[in-house]
Tab-separated table of C-alpha atoms in Angstrom:
chain	number	residue	atom	x	y	z
A	931	MET	CA	-32.809	-16.290	12.285
A	932	SER	CA	-35.062	-15.009	9.505
A	933	ASP	CA	-36.886	-12.466	11.650
A	934	ALA	CA	-33.655	-11.133	13.158
A	935	PRO	CA	-32.661	-7.715	11.843
A	936	PHE	CA	-30.282	-7.621	8.859
A	937	ILE	CA	-27.780	-5.525	10.765
A	938	GLU	CA	-27.852	-5.274	14.501
A	939	ILE	CA	-25.549	-3.409	16.844
A	940	ARG	CA	-26.111	-4.254	20.497
A	941	ASN	CA	-24.827	-2.300	23.479
A	942	ALA	CA	-21.863	-1.058	21.524
A	943	ALA	CA	-19.206	0.763	23.528
A	944	LYS	CA	-15.751	1.821	22.542
A	945	SER	CA	-12.993	3.657	24.319
A	946	PHE	CA	-9.536	4.776	23.305
A	947	GLY	CA	-7.765	4.646	26.650
A	948	ALA	CA	-9.786	6.740	29.050
A	949	LEU	CA	-11.704	8.413	26.250
A	950	GLU	CA	-15.114	6.896	25.654
A	951	VAL	CA	-16.134	7.518	22.071
A	952	LEU	CA	-19.152	5.211	21.850
A	953	LYS	CA	-21.514	4.702	24.763
A	954	ASP	CA	-24.132	1.966	24.733
A	955	ILE	CA	-25.288	2.221	21.157
A	956	ASN	CA	-28.077	0.083	19.784
A	957	LEU	CA	-28.985	0.108	16.152
A	958	THR	CA	-30.859	-2.142	13.787
A	959	VAL	CA	-30.966	-1.776	10.041
A	960	GLU	CA	-33.293	-3.749	7.822
A	961	LYS	CA	-32.300	-5.088	4.449
A	962	GLY	CA	-32.508	-2.357	1.811
A	963	GLN	CA	-32.714	0.401	4.388
A	964	ILE	CA	-30.612	3.511	4.085
A	965	VAL	CA	-29.500	5.062	7.321
A	966	ALA	CA	-27.717	8.388	7.705
A	967	ILE	CA	-25.593	9.141	10.721
A	968	ILE	CA	-25.127	12.839	11.381
A	969	GLY	CA	-23.565	14.776	14.211
A	970	PRO	CA	-20.753	17.140	15.125
A	971	SER	CA	-17.164	16.032	14.607
A	972	GLY	CA	-15.919	13.923	17.476
A	973	SER	CA	-19.412	12.588	18.109
A	974	GLY	CA	-18.312	9.023	17.314
A	975	LYS	CA	-20.174	8.570	14.044
A	976	SER	CA	-17.131	7.491	12.015
A	977	THR	CA	-15.978	5.245	14.838
A	978	LEU	CA	-19.376	3.550	14.867
A	979	LEU	CA	-19.171	2.992	11.129
A	980	ARG	CA	-15.638	1.639	11.403
A	981	ALA	CA	-16.725	-0.681	14.201
A	982	ILE	CA	-19.155	-2.398	11.837
A	983	ASN	CA	-16.336	-3.876	9.747
A	984	GLU	CA	-13.851	-4.209	12.619
A	985	LEU	CA	-11.531	-1.426	11.465
A	986	ASP	CA	-12.016	0.008	14.956
A	987	PRO	CA	-13.176	-2.974	17.013
A	988	LEU	CA	-15.650	-2.297	19.812
A	989	THR	CA	-14.551	-2.475	23.417
A	990	SER	CA	-17.804	-4.215	24.239
A	991	GLY	CA	-21.054	-5.042	22.519
A	992	GLU	CA	-21.974	-7.024	19.437
A	993	VAL	CA	-22.236	-6.385	15.719
A	994	TRP	CA	-24.328	-8.754	13.619
A	995	LEU	CA	-24.795	-8.888	9.873
A	996	ASP	CA	-27.254	-11.285	8.255
A	997	GLY	CA	-27.112	-13.756	11.116
A	998	VAL	CA	-23.326	-13.664	11.533
A	999	GLN	CA	-21.585	-11.980	14.416
A	1000	ILE	CA	-18.880	-9.748	12.969
A	1001	ASN	CA	-16.901	-9.062	16.140
A	1002	LYS	CA	-16.572	-12.635	17.360
A	1003	ASP	CA	-14.191	-13.254	20.198
A	1004	LEU	CA	-11.772	-15.759	18.653
A	1005	PRO	CA	-8.096	-16.696	18.946
A	1006	PHE	CA	-5.977	-14.412	16.786
A	1007	ARG	CA	-5.583	-16.590	13.707
A	1008	GLN	CA	-9.216	-17.651	13.604
A	1009	TYR	CA	-10.284	-14.081	14.239
A	1010	GLU	CA	-8.221	-12.845	11.279
A	1011	LYS	CA	-9.704	-15.512	9.029
A	1012	HIS	CA	-13.217	-14.722	10.180
A	1013	VAL	CA	-12.781	-10.990	9.744
A	1014	ASN	CA	-11.244	-11.361	6.289
A	1015	GLN	CA	-14.286	-13.427	5.337
A	1016	VAL	CA	-17.010	-11.154	6.723
A	1017	ARG	CA	-15.377	-7.982	5.419
A	1018	GLN	CA	-16.004	-9.245	1.897
A	1019	ASP	CA	-19.706	-8.688	2.612
A	1020	ILE	CA	-19.209	-5.119	3.834
A	1021	GLY	CA	-18.230	-2.519	1.264
A	1022	MET	CA	-16.644	0.639	2.567
A	1023	VAL	CA	-16.068	3.999	0.947
A	1024	PHE	CA	-13.678	6.433	2.576
A	1025	GLN	CA	-13.492	10.203	2.729
A	1026	HIS	CA	-10.104	10.192	1.013
A	1027	PHE	CA	-11.012	7.481	-1.540
A	1028	ASN	CA	-7.948	5.369	-0.724
A	1029	LEU	CA	-7.619	4.111	-4.254
A	1030	PHE	CA	-4.428	2.147	-4.814
A	1031	PRO	CA	-2.241	4.607	-6.738
A	1032	HIS	CA	0.048	1.930	-8.180
A	1033	LEU	CA	-2.821	0.169	-9.951
A	1034	THR	CA	-5.044	1.296	-12.788
A	1035	VAL	CA	-8.770	1.685	-12.279
A	1036	ARG	CA	-9.124	-1.872	-13.574
A	1037	GLY	CA	-6.422	-3.104	-11.214
A	1038	ASN	CA	-8.071	-1.390	-8.261
A	1039	ILE	CA	-11.358	-3.126	-8.934
A	1040	THR	CA	-10.071	-6.566	-9.868
A	1041	LEU	CA	-7.437	-6.948	-7.118
A	1042	ALA	CA	-9.672	-8.278	-4.361
A	1043	PRO	CA	-12.095	-10.371	-6.466
A	1044	LYS	CA	-9.149	-12.016	-8.206
A	1045	MET	CA	-7.353	-12.833	-4.964
A	1046	LEU	CA	-10.317	-13.746	-2.814
A	1047	LYS	CA	-12.982	-15.140	-5.097
A	1048	GLY	CA	-10.808	-17.204	-7.385
A	1049	LEU	CA	-12.270	-15.644	-10.505
A	1050	SER	CA	-10.475	-15.871	-13.841
A	1051	ASP	CA	-8.956	-12.829	-15.560
A	1052	LYS	CA	-11.870	-12.784	-17.981
A	1053	GLU	CA	-14.432	-12.908	-15.188
A	1054	VAL	CA	-12.833	-10.141	-13.140
A	1055	ASN	CA	-12.479	-7.957	-16.216
A	1056	GLU	CA	-16.167	-8.365	-16.982
A	1057	LEU	CA	-16.901	-7.617	-13.346
A	1058	ALA	CA	-14.796	-4.458	-13.471
A	1059	GLU	CA	-16.507	-3.288	-16.637
A	1060	GLU	CA	-19.935	-4.002	-15.220
A	1061	GLN	CA	-19.251	-2.087	-11.990
A	1062	LEU	CA	-17.596	0.823	-13.797
A	1063	LYS	CA	-20.583	1.100	-16.094
A	1064	ARG	CA	-22.728	1.372	-12.991
A	1065	VAL	CA	-20.803	4.421	-11.762
A	1066	GLY	CA	-20.268	5.879	-15.245
A	1067	MET	CA	-16.501	5.414	-15.275
A	1068	LEU	CA	-16.064	2.700	-17.899
A	1069	GLU	CA	-14.145	4.936	-20.293
A	1070	ARG	CA	-11.477	5.494	-17.608
A	1071	ILE	CA	-10.808	1.814	-16.974
A	1072	ASP	CA	-7.138	1.968	-17.935
A	1073	TYR	CA	-6.344	5.259	-16.202
A	1074	TYR	CA	-4.318	5.555	-13.046
A	1075	PRO	CA	-5.934	7.227	-10.022
A	1076	SER	CA	-3.515	10.159	-10.360
A	1077	GLN	CA	-5.187	10.957	-13.689
A	1078	LEU	CA	-8.695	11.249	-12.209
A	1079	SER	CA	-10.578	14.054	-10.475
A	1080	GLY	CA	-11.750	13.631	-6.897
A	1081	GLY	CA	-15.290	12.815	-7.916
A	1082	GLN	CA	-14.094	10.264	-10.440
A	1083	LYS	CA	-11.823	8.688	-7.834
A	1084	GLN	CA	-14.693	8.321	-5.434
A	1085	ARG	CA	-16.912	6.748	-8.083
A	1086	VAL	CA	-14.154	4.242	-8.824
A	1087	ALA	CA	-13.803	3.580	-5.092
A	1088	ILE	CA	-17.530	2.838	-4.966
A	1089	ALA	CA	-17.208	0.491	-7.945
A	1090	ARG	CA	-14.289	-1.234	-6.220
A	1091	ALA	CA	-16.411	-1.866	-3.138
A	1092	LEU	CA	-19.393	-3.005	-5.222
A	1093	ALA	CA	-17.262	-5.503	-7.127
A	1094	MET	CA	-17.109	-7.641	-3.992
A	1095	LYS	CA	-20.944	-7.871	-4.141
A	1096	PRO	CA	-21.312	-6.678	-0.567
A	1097	LYS	CA	-24.471	-7.062	1.502
A	1098	VAL	CA	-24.109	-3.562	2.885
A	1099	MET	CA	-22.224	-0.427	1.899
A	1100	LEU	CA	-20.691	1.916	4.462
A	1101	PHE	CA	-19.944	5.495	3.421
A	1102	ASP	CA	-17.623	7.460	5.679
A	1103	GLU	CA	-18.094	11.100	4.643
A	1104	ALA	CA	-17.719	10.077	1.029
A	1105	THR	CA	-18.144	13.607	-0.315
A	1106	SER	CA	-16.448	15.655	2.421
A	1107	ALA	CA	-13.094	15.855	0.666
A	1108	LEU	CA	-14.565	16.822	-2.692
A	1109	ASP	CA	-14.758	20.222	-4.330
A	1110	PRO	CA	-18.376	21.402	-4.185
A	1111	GLU	CA	-18.911	20.997	-7.920
A	1112	LEU	CA	-17.827	17.335	-7.742
A	1113	VAL	CA	-20.153	16.339	-4.918
A	1114	GLU	CA	-23.178	15.876	-7.133
A	1115	GLU	CA	-21.719	13.143	-9.345
A	1116	VAL	CA	-20.963	11.037	-6.278
A	1117	ASN	CA	-24.363	11.767	-4.756
A	1118	LEU	CA	-25.996	10.625	-7.977
A	1119	VAL	CA	-24.221	7.277	-7.801
A	1120	MET	CA	-25.305	6.869	-4.187
A	1121	LYS	CA	-28.884	7.735	-5.092
A	1122	GLN	CA	-28.802	5.166	-7.831
A	1123	LEU	CA	-27.645	2.545	-5.309
A	1124	ALA	CA	-30.512	3.613	-3.076
A	1125	GLU	CA	-32.936	2.980	-5.927
A	1126	GLU	CA	-31.434	-0.469	-6.353
A	1127	HIS	CA	-32.235	-1.074	-2.653
A	1128	MET	CA	-28.664	-1.483	-1.528
A	1129	THR	CA	-28.460	-1.464	2.253
A	1130	MET	CA	-26.401	1.569	3.172
A	1131	ILE	CA	-25.125	3.296	6.261
A	1132	ILE	CA	-23.951	6.778	5.462
A	1133	VAL	CA	-21.968	9.098	7.704
A	1134	THR	CA	-22.477	12.520	6.210
A	1135	HIS	CA	-22.423	16.262	6.724
A	1136	GLU	CA	-24.843	16.825	3.913
A	1137	MET	CA	-28.220	17.283	5.492
A	1138	GLY	CA	-29.923	17.784	2.143
A	1139	PHE	CA	-28.695	14.461	0.852
A	1140	ALA	CA	-29.619	12.679	4.078
A	1141	GLN	CA	-33.102	14.136	3.873
A	1142	ASP	CA	-33.607	13.164	0.226
A	1143	VAL	CA	-32.198	9.683	0.187
A	1144	CYS	CA	-32.294	8.145	3.628
A	1145	ASP	CA	-35.045	6.178	5.318
A	1146	ARG	CA	-33.749	6.943	8.776
A	1147	VAL	CA	-31.474	9.468	10.397
A	1148	LEU	CA	-29.401	9.036	13.549
A	1149	PHE	CA	-28.100	12.089	15.300
A	1150	MET	CA	-25.053	11.340	17.418
A	1151	ASP	CA	-23.327	13.512	19.968
A	1152	GLN	CA	-20.564	12.701	22.441
A	1153	GLY	CA	-20.761	8.994	21.823
A	1154	TYR	CA	-24.526	8.656	22.197
A	1155	VAL	CA	-27.321	8.306	19.702
A	1156	VAL	CA	-29.245	11.363	20.811
A	1157	GLU	CA	-32.091	11.208	18.359
A	1158	GLU	CA	-33.289	8.768	15.765
A	1159	GLY	CA	-36.148	8.714	13.317
A	1160	SER	CA	-37.354	9.424	9.812
A	1161	PRO	CA	-35.676	12.384	8.094
A	1162	ASP	CA	-38.904	14.362	8.460
A	1163	VAL	CA	-38.941	13.915	12.215
A	1164	VAL	CA	-35.240	14.494	12.836
A	1165	PHE	CA	-34.862	17.452	10.501
A	1166	ARG	CA	-38.262	19.157	10.906
A	1167	ASN	CA	-39.380	18.258	14.406
A	1168	PRO	CA	-36.400	17.248	16.485
A	1169	THR	CA	-37.246	16.626	20.119
A	1170	GLN	CA	-33.789	16.984	21.625
A	1171	ASP	CA	-32.148	20.348	22.243
A	1172	ARG	CA	-28.771	19.107	21.077
A	1173	THR	CA	-30.258	18.076	17.756
A	1174	LYS	CA	-31.928	21.465	17.360
A	1175	ASP	CA	-28.677	23.283	18.153
A	1176	PHE	CA	-26.706	21.185	15.728
A	1177	LEU	CA	-29.195	21.578	12.915
A	1178	LYS	CA	-29.491	25.303	13.498
A	1179	LYS	CA	-25.727	25.760	13.307
A	1180	HIS	CA	-25.476	23.533	10.317
A	1181	LEU	CA	-28.250	25.165	8.367
A	1182	GLN	CA	-26.853	28.609	9.164
A	1183	GLY	CA	-23.510	27.475	7.848
A	1184	GLN	CA	-25.100	26.448	4.590
A	1185	ASN	CA	-26.858	29.741	3.962
B	1385	MET	CA	58.497	8.091	-20.136
B	1386	GLY	CA	55.517	9.621	-21.999
B	1387	LEU	CA	52.012	8.351	-22.180
B	1388	ASP	CA	51.194	5.895	-24.899
B	1389	PHE	CA	47.566	4.938	-25.326
B	1390	THR	CA	48.272	2.860	-28.403
B	1391	VAL	CA	48.923	-0.159	-26.153
B	1392	VAL	CA	45.330	-0.076	-24.959
B	1393	PRO	CA	43.655	-1.578	-28.064
B	1394	LYS	CA	45.849	-4.668	-27.771
B	1395	PHE	CA	44.131	-5.422	-24.490
B	1396	PHE	CA	40.592	-4.709	-25.628
B	1397	ASP	CA	39.687	-8.379	-25.223
B	1398	VAL	CA	40.845	-8.390	-21.576
B	1399	ILE	CA	39.095	-5.100	-20.862
B	1400	PHE	CA	35.971	-6.267	-22.657
B	1401	ILE	CA	35.753	-9.413	-20.543
B	1402	GLY	CA	36.354	-7.239	-17.471
B	1403	VAL	CA	33.428	-5.029	-18.456
B	1404	GLY	CA	31.313	-8.147	-18.887
B	1405	TRP	CA	32.104	-9.406	-15.399
B	1406	THR	CA	31.527	-5.984	-13.861
B	1407	VAL	CA	28.123	-5.763	-15.538
B	1408	ALA	CA	27.273	-9.331	-14.503
B	1409	ILE	CA	28.244	-8.710	-10.875
B	1410	THR	CA	26.392	-5.417	-10.759
B	1411	ILE	CA	23.206	-6.949	-12.169
B	1412	ALA	CA	23.315	-10.038	-9.953
B	1413	ALA	CA	24.265	-8.151	-6.783
B	1414	GLY	CA	21.820	-5.358	-7.684
B	1415	LEU	CA	18.924	-7.810	-7.971
B	1416	LEU	CA	19.959	-9.501	-4.726
B	1417	SER	CA	20.189	-6.132	-2.970
B	1418	PHE	CA	16.765	-5.068	-4.280
B	1419	PHE	CA	14.764	-8.187	-3.448
B	1420	GLY	CA	16.874	-8.872	-0.372
B	1421	GLY	CA	16.168	-5.305	0.737
B	1422	ILE	CA	12.421	-5.900	0.507
B	1423	VAL	CA	12.630	-9.181	2.422
B	1424	PHE	CA	14.878	-7.631	5.079
B	1425	ALA	CA	12.531	-4.672	5.464
B	1426	VAL	CA	9.529	-6.932	6.015
B	1427	VAL	CA	11.449	-9.091	8.479
B	1428	ALA	CA	12.735	-6.034	10.346
B	1429	LEU	CA	9.248	-4.557	10.651
B	1430	TYR	CA	6.989	-7.561	11.026
B	1431	GLY	CA	9.169	-10.553	11.839
B	1432	PRO	CA	8.821	-12.296	15.197
B	1433	LEU	CA	11.117	-10.947	17.900
B	1434	LEU	CA	13.353	-14.005	17.729
B	1435	VAL	CA	14.052	-13.275	14.078
B	1436	ARG	CA	14.085	-9.500	14.370
B	1437	LEU	CA	16.835	-9.271	16.973
B	1438	PRO	CA	19.453	-11.407	15.206
B	1439	PHE	CA	18.508	-9.549	12.066
B	1440	ARG	CA	19.293	-6.175	13.693
B	1441	LEU	CA	22.692	-7.544	14.648
B	1442	PHE	CA	23.271	-8.777	11.111
B	1443	ALA	CA	22.234	-5.415	9.654
B	1444	TRP	CA	24.465	-3.569	12.090
B	1445	LEU	CA	27.354	-5.848	11.142
B	1446	PHE	CA	26.883	-5.142	7.442
B	1447	MET	CA	26.495	-1.396	7.872
B	1448	GLY	CA	29.158	-0.898	10.508
B	1449	THR	CA	32.056	-2.777	8.940
B	1450	PRO	CA	33.993	-2.252	5.693
B	1451	LEU	CA	32.683	-3.990	2.586
B	1452	LEU	CA	36.244	-5.075	1.784
B	1453	LEU	CA	36.459	-6.938	5.064
B	1454	GLN	CA	33.084	-8.555	4.419
B	1455	LEU	CA	34.263	-9.814	1.054
B	1456	PHE	CA	37.403	-11.293	2.649
B	1457	LEU	CA	35.302	-12.897	5.333
B	1458	ILE	CA	32.829	-14.421	2.876
B	1459	TYR	CA	35.446	-15.646	0.422
B	1460	PHE	CA	38.385	-16.633	2.611
B	1461	GLY	CA	36.759	-16.945	6.033
B	1462	LEU	CA	33.767	-19.127	5.241
B	1463	ILE	CA	35.976	-21.884	3.782
B	1464	GLN	CA	37.072	-22.660	7.334
B	1465	ILE	CA	33.533	-23.590	8.259
B	1466	GLY	CA	33.098	-25.600	5.106
B	1467	ILE	CA	31.422	-23.021	2.870
B	1468	ASP	CA	33.576	-22.756	-0.197
B	1469	LEU	CA	32.020	-20.229	-2.561
B	1470	PRO	CA	33.363	-19.476	-6.043
B	1471	ALA	CA	34.835	-15.969	-6.159
B	1472	PHE	CA	32.015	-14.621	-8.334
B	1473	VAL	CA	29.335	-15.964	-6.004
B	1474	ALA	CA	31.161	-14.670	-2.935
B	1475	GLY	CA	31.416	-11.258	-4.577
B	1476	VAL	CA	27.728	-11.177	-5.505
B	1477	VAL	CA	26.664	-12.318	-2.032
B	1478	GLY	CA	28.926	-9.801	-0.288
B	1479	LEU	CA	27.975	-6.830	-2.454
B	1480	GLY	CA	24.331	-7.883	-2.638
B	1481	LEU	CA	23.809	-8.342	1.092
B	1482	HIS	CA	25.756	-5.201	1.926
B	1483	PHE	CA	23.527	-3.060	-0.254
B	1484	ALA	CA	20.410	-5.047	0.646
B	1485	VAL	CA	20.845	-3.772	4.191
B	1486	TYR	CA	21.009	-0.182	2.956
B	1487	ASN	CA	18.008	-0.691	0.668
B	1488	SER	CA	16.135	-2.305	3.526
B	1489	GLU	CA	16.542	0.815	5.655
B	1490	LEU	CA	15.049	2.910	2.853
B	1491	ILE	CA	12.176	0.497	2.265
B	1492	GLN	CA	11.360	0.179	5.972
B	1493	ALA	CA	10.957	3.912	6.323
B	1494	SER	CA	8.933	3.977	3.126
B	1495	ILE	CA	6.591	1.183	4.226
B	1496	LEU	CA	5.855	3.097	7.428
B	1497	ALA	CA	5.187	6.231	5.379
B	1498	VAL	CA	2.515	4.630	3.155
B	1499	ASP	CA	-0.830	6.200	4.039
B	1500	LYS	CA	-2.704	4.131	6.623
B	1501	GLY	CA	-5.827	4.396	4.486
B	1502	GLN	CA	-4.203	2.170	1.865
B	1503	ASN	CA	-3.936	-0.733	4.252
B	1504	GLU	CA	-7.433	-0.027	5.576
B	1505	ALA	CA	-8.904	-0.026	2.087
B	1506	ALA	CA	-7.213	-3.332	1.296
B	1507	ARG	CA	-8.306	-4.935	4.559
B	1508	THR	CA	-11.842	-3.641	4.099
B	1509	LEU	CA	-12.054	-5.533	0.817
B	1510	GLY	CA	-11.181	-8.689	2.719
B	1511	LEU	CA	-7.451	-8.976	2.050
B	1512	SER	CA	-5.394	-10.493	4.854
B	1513	ARG	CA	-2.522	-8.616	6.476
B	1514	GLY	CA	-0.009	-10.427	4.304
B	1515	GLN	CA	-1.999	-9.900	1.118
B	1516	ALA	CA	-2.455	-6.204	1.847
B	1517	LEU	CA	1.251	-5.836	2.549
B	1518	ARG	CA	2.289	-7.728	-0.564
B	1519	LYS	CA	-0.178	-6.297	-3.056
B	1520	VAL	CA	-0.842	-2.795	-1.773
B	1521	VAL	CA	1.676	-1.470	0.736
B	1522	ILE	CA	5.020	-2.827	-0.481
B	1523	PRO	CA	4.541	-1.965	-4.177
B	1524	GLN	CA	3.835	1.635	-3.171
B	1525	ALA	CA	6.662	1.771	-0.637
B	1526	VAL	CA	9.162	0.466	-3.169
B	1527	ARG	CA	8.013	2.880	-5.887
B	1528	ALA	CA	8.518	5.797	-3.526
B	1529	VAL	CA	12.176	4.920	-2.915
B	1530	ILE	CA	13.203	3.978	-6.440
B	1531	PRO	CA	15.373	7.137	-6.819
B	1532	PRO	CA	17.471	6.562	-3.646
B	1533	ILE	CA	17.660	2.835	-4.396
B	1534	GLY	CA	18.962	3.875	-7.811
B	1535	ASN	CA	21.703	5.849	-6.074
B	1536	ASN	CA	22.598	2.739	-4.105
B	1537	MET	CA	22.828	0.817	-7.377
B	1538	ILE	CA	25.299	3.354	-8.709
B	1539	ALA	CA	27.339	3.034	-5.522
B	1540	LEU	CA	27.133	-0.740	-5.914
B	1541	LEU	CA	28.506	-0.564	-9.443
B	1542	LYS	CA	31.461	1.476	-8.255
B	1543	ASP	CA	32.078	-0.717	-5.214
B	1544	SER	CA	32.072	-3.781	-7.451
B	1545	ALA	CA	35.728	-2.851	-8.084
B	1546	LEU	CA	36.415	-4.233	-4.600
B	1547	VAL	CA	35.690	-7.789	-5.670
B	1548	SER	CA	38.921	-7.665	-7.683
B	1549	VAL	CA	40.680	-8.434	-4.387
B	1550	ILE	CA	39.084	-11.871	-4.205
B	1551	GLY	CA	40.127	-12.613	-7.759
B	1552	VAL	CA	37.040	-11.938	-9.852
B	1553	ALA	CA	38.374	-10.813	-13.233
B	1554	GLU	CA	36.139	-7.765	-13.402
B	1555	LEU	CA	37.136	-4.440	-14.895
B	1556	THR	CA	39.556	-3.273	-12.209
B	1557	LEU	CA	41.377	-6.589	-12.080
B	1558	ALA	CA	41.437	-6.724	-15.871
B	1559	ALA	CA	43.117	-3.313	-15.911
B	1560	GLN	CA	45.626	-4.503	-13.338
B	1561	GLN	CA	46.415	-7.563	-15.416
B	1562	ALA	CA	47.038	-5.383	-18.451
B	1563	ILE	CA	49.229	-3.105	-16.347
B	1564	GLY	CA	51.201	-6.087	-15.078
B	1565	ARG	CA	52.107	-6.944	-18.638
B	1566	THR	CA	52.735	-3.433	-19.984
B	1567	PHE	CA	53.773	-1.343	-16.949
B	1568	ARG	CA	51.351	1.343	-18.117
B	1569	PRO	CA	49.158	2.060	-15.058
B	1570	PHE	CA	48.010	5.502	-16.182
B	1571	GLU	CA	46.709	4.353	-19.565
B	1572	PHE	CA	44.819	1.343	-18.243
B	1573	TYR	CA	43.410	2.926	-15.113
B	1574	VAL	CA	42.102	5.762	-17.271
B	1575	THR	CA	40.664	3.214	-19.689
B	1576	ALA	CA	38.963	1.394	-16.812
B	1577	ALA	CA	37.651	4.692	-15.465
B	1578	VAL	CA	36.156	5.564	-18.852
B	1579	CYS	CA	34.528	2.123	-19.004
B	1580	TYR	CA	33.026	2.560	-15.510
B	1581	TYR	CA	31.759	5.939	-16.559
B	1582	PHE	CA	29.958	4.531	-19.592
B	1583	ILE	CA	28.490	1.624	-17.655
B	1584	ASN	CA	27.273	4.195	-15.161
B	1585	LEU	CA	25.665	6.262	-17.916
B	1586	ALA	CA	23.827	3.180	-19.125
B	1587	LEU	CA	22.733	2.360	-15.572
B	1588	GLU	CA	21.473	5.879	-15.004
B	1589	ALA	CA	19.583	5.826	-18.289
B	1590	GLY	CA	17.962	2.559	-17.200
B	1591	LEU	CA	17.023	4.016	-13.825
B	1592	ARG	CA	15.510	7.080	-15.462
B	1593	ARG	CA	13.420	4.834	-17.676
B	1594	ILE	CA	12.135	2.966	-14.654
B	1595	GLU	CA	11.351	6.229	-12.860
B	1596	ARG	CA	9.460	7.517	-15.885
B	1597	HIS	CA	7.622	4.241	-16.171
B	1598	ILE	CA	6.311	4.381	-12.599
B	1599	GLN	CA	5.598	8.093	-12.583
B	1600	LEU	CA	1.878	7.739	-13.241
B	1601	SER	CA	1.448	4.914	-10.792
B	1602	ARG	CA	2.540	6.809	-7.698
């Protein structure tokens, strides 16, 4: 198993009723790699990301992480158990943060480790402090989410995911809902994770960030991976017309 | 015959005990209606069909029939099938279940209104369905309906007067006992009304405290 890719998606397809949103997608990600998925809205990039941790299970195809098949075909109860287990290895950060508003920052971070890893109060508190330090939010540990700005919320959400010590982090448009001036603080945290060689798959609209941070870029359109390569290739010398169109529109929009 | 409130102080002990029972019933039935409401809501939304259907019938029964009749049924009716409840317990069960059904309707709607992303975030961390419901969804759903549940609690306090008919010596029955001995209905009903009013003020103050307490965490 050691030479198998860290993350592998094989022949992934997904439809909602008659609507096919993912069509025969293959993707491998090596440990420590950072992959950006870009593309117009409705291209299936979020669905692909959400298929990796079974939030939107594939219709067909396989998802593997570190030698374990995520989307195993099991009887309901076993499937639930399996999924609850493997999800602990997959951190996810959402566009709208999804912090738990009834818990403090500390409560948000300690909830899952306390319930699932059997850690003591002291251990989870240390864990929370350690992760909050990492995202520069330690001084807000006893605040409620309603008392934080969008950027702060997202940094806490990242710390919450990191506290489970995941093998991979998925970012689903983590900065899309933020005011422009708050984007940078979240980007900085993500860059820092990149420097620590966290494996990351990032769905983003920020071409600049993708270019700076990512090892590989996937351009998706209408459920297909249209183009794939290093940021230099995809952004500077795209071979597909659809990629060129998309980038042209996007870069115009930014100027 | 004029009004004479000077007889009232002689019955302060009776009234005081009545207030005590009214408060006790309201607290016990209120707690039952709150936690029962949560359990009912979960059963109604996620229970297996075989549990859900009888539950609908039970809820319909409690919402569609008079509380007074339910109290009679629980206290006098159940004896015939061998369930002999003390009057206080019968009153708490009747009031508590009746309002639990109303609270359950509120909580059900509120559970469905919790943002889907909350459940997704919890599941993504590895929590099971049950854990996500218990630790993430229900606490938020309940917080969102604390004000209307508070209104139900106030209604419950007032409806606790009904348990006088099954012989619980709460405030209304205490007033009636005093009236039976003095033939002064006006004085004692007014006294009871004033007592209800003050209990209500205390209840409302408590509810406001709870609302303030959860304000940040919503």
